Tab-separated table of C-alpha atoms in Angstrom:
chain	number	residue	atom	x	y	z
C	1	MET	CA	-14.265	-5.423	-3.873
C	2	GLN	CA	-15.312	-2.089	-5.422
C	3	LEU	CA	-17.555	0.734	-4.345
C	4	GLN	CA	-20.802	0.493	-6.305
C	5	GLY	CA	-21.665	3.306	-8.694
C	6	ALA	CA	-19.964	6.641	-8.825
C	7	ALA	CA	-18.929	7.212	-5.243
C	8	THR	CA	-18.267	10.732	-4.111
C	9	TYR	CA	-14.797	11.796	-3.106
C	10	ALA	CA	-15.978	12.044	0.526
C	11	ALA	CA	-17.197	8.429	0.414
C	12	LYS	CA	-13.823	7.363	-0.953
C	13	LEU	CA	-12.055	9.137	1.892
C	14	ARG	CA	-14.385	7.493	4.445
C	15	GLN	CA	-13.484	4.111	2.928
C	16	ALA	CA	-9.767	4.931	3.132
C	17	ASP	CA	-10.253	5.912	6.790
C	18	ARG	CA	-12.081	2.621	7.438
C	19	GLU	CA	-9.201	0.707	5.834
C	20	ALA	CA	-6.614	2.586	7.908
C	21	ARG	CA	-8.481	1.898	11.154
C	22	ALA	CA	-8.858	-1.799	10.297
C	23	THR	CA	-5.129	-1.989	9.537
C	24	VAL	CA	-4.311	-0.524	12.965
C	25	VAL	CA	-6.590	-3.143	14.572
C	26	ALA	CA	-4.812	-5.870	12.575
C	27	LEU	CA	-1.473	-4.532	13.821
C	28	ALA	CA	-2.704	-4.617	17.423
C	29	ILE	CA	-3.891	-8.217	16.966
C	30	THR	CA	-0.528	-9.211	15.493
C	31	VAL	CA	1.364	-7.581	18.380
C	32	ALA	CA	-0.918	-9.326	20.898
C	33	VAL	CA	-0.235	-12.690	19.236
C	34	TRP	CA	3.494	-11.954	19.255
C	35	VAL	CA	3.437	-11.125	22.976
C	36	ALA	CA	1.274	-14.146	23.848
C	37	ALA	CA	3.124	-16.641	21.652
C	38	GLY	CA	6.609	-15.323	22.352
C	39	PHE	CA	6.636	-14.153	25.951
C	40	GLY	CA	3.667	-16.243	27.045
C	41	LEU	CA	5.313	-19.501	26.016
C	42	SER	CA	8.721	-18.606	27.432
C	43	GLY	CA	7.949	-20.294	30.770
C	44	LEU	CA	7.479	-23.692	29.109
C	45	ASP	CA	10.464	-25.985	28.680
C	46	VAL	CA	9.180	-27.490	25.428
C	47	ARG	CA	11.522	-27.849	22.473
C	48	ILE	CA	10.853	-28.728	18.853
C	49	ALA	CA	13.972	-29.733	16.885
C	50	HIS	CA	16.114	-28.279	19.708
C	51	THR	CA	14.319	-24.913	19.362
C	52	PRO	CA	12.351	-23.540	22.308
C	53	LEU	CA	8.595	-23.372	21.733
C	54	TRP	CA	8.514	-19.638	22.462
C	55	VAL	CA	10.869	-18.977	19.525
C	56	ILE	CA	8.618	-20.898	17.141
C	57	GLY	CA	5.483	-19.319	18.556
C	58	GLY	CA	6.970	-15.833	18.524
C	59	THR	CA	8.152	-16.068	14.929
C	60	VAL	CA	6.059	-18.565	12.983
C	61	GLY	CA	2.915	-17.870	15.033
C	62	THR	CA	3.253	-14.128	14.505
C	63	TRP	CA	3.961	-14.632	10.817
C	64	LEU	CA	0.840	-16.795	10.395
C	65	CYS	CA	-1.243	-14.227	12.288
C	66	ALA	CA	0.025	-11.425	10.048
C	67	ILE	CA	-0.837	-13.444	6.946
C	68	ALA	CA	-4.329	-14.187	8.275
C	69	CYS	CA	-4.863	-10.491	9.053
C	70	ALA	CA	-3.658	-9.443	5.594
C	71	VAL	CA	-5.947	-11.954	3.863
C	72	TYR	CA	-8.896	-10.794	5.962
C	73	LEU	CA	-8.176	-7.142	5.199
C	74	ALA	CA	-7.801	-7.822	1.479
C	75	ASN	CA	-10.995	-9.862	1.219
C	76	ARG	CA	-13.299	-8.070	3.660
C	77	VAL	CA	-12.114	-4.499	4.255
C	78	PHE	CA	-10.075	-3.072	1.378
C	79	VAL	CA	-12.020	-1.691	-1.585
C	80	ASP	CA	-10.584	-0.820	-4.979
C	81	VAL	CA	-11.400	2.845	-5.639
C	82	ASP	CA	-9.998	5.295	-8.147
C	83	LEU	CA	-8.834	8.349	-6.207
C	84	ASP	CA	-7.697	10.198	-9.346
C	85	HIS	CA	-11.161	10.832	-10.769
C	86	HIS	CA	-13.707	12.574	-8.614
C	87	ALA	CA	-17.296	11.668	-9.436
C	88	ASP	CA	-18.518	14.902	-7.885
C	89	ALA	CA	-15.902	17.184	-9.478
C	90	PRO	CA	-16.558	18.866	-12.827
C	91	ALA	CA	-14.362	17.968	-15.781
C	92	PRO	CA	-11.731	20.605	-16.613
C	93	ALA	CA	-12.459	22.893	-19.543
C	94	PRO	CA	-10.571	22.204	-22.796
C	95	ALA	CA	-8.645	25.491	-22.429
C	96	ALA	CA	-7.487	24.459	-18.952
C	97	ARG	CA	-6.308	21.102	-20.257
C	98	ALA	CA	-4.357	22.782	-23.067
C	99	SER	CA	-2.577	25.054	-20.608
C	100	GLN	CA	-1.427	21.997	-18.651
C	101	ALA	CA	0.307	20.505	-21.705
C	102	ALA	CA	4.099	20.452	-21.822
C	103	PRO	CA	5.575	23.574	-23.426
C	104	THR	CA	7.113	23.194	-26.856
C	105	ILE	CA	10.663	24.325	-27.541
C	106	PRO	CA	11.426	25.900	-30.923
C	107	ALA	CA	13.762	23.814	-33.064
C	108	ALA	CA	16.276	26.669	-33.325
C	109	GLU	CA	16.828	26.584	-29.557
C	110	VAL	CA	17.452	22.874	-29.346
C	111	SER	CA	21.127	22.025	-29.602
C	112	ARG	CA	21.898	19.354	-32.125
C	113	VAL	CA	23.687	16.272	-30.924
C	114	SER	CA	26.101	14.491	-33.172
C	115	LEU	CA	26.000	10.745	-32.727
C	116	SER	CA	29.372	10.385	-34.445
C	117	GLU	CA	30.926	12.588	-31.742
C	118	GLY	CA	29.769	10.243	-28.975
C	119	GLY	CA	26.754	12.350	-27.990
C	120	ARG	CA	28.631	15.590	-27.303
C	121	ASP	CA	27.131	18.958	-28.236
C	122	GLU	CA	28.441	20.557	-31.439
């Protein structure tokens, strides 16, 4: 899912906040399933392959819940946005971009490396 058009940086941050809140809700749901399936089933004397039902519910049930939450978040909540480019920010001037370039080092200052010497400085 993507935000339509050129979304403002503020809209992108609102979407990130929405995703964070939904993730916290998914965590709370997963913890509730873990408590219900693990501790809630501990009073039953049911065994599957000599394993108590609460162990299976507390592990496999929680795992399945976490997968379901992750799939829901990925398909319904998370949106692919580019946070590097701001639609509402002006492009930097060419002079500003040139000043951000890596500095060049004069050839006279660069020490030569001899490959025959095993990479040691001369």
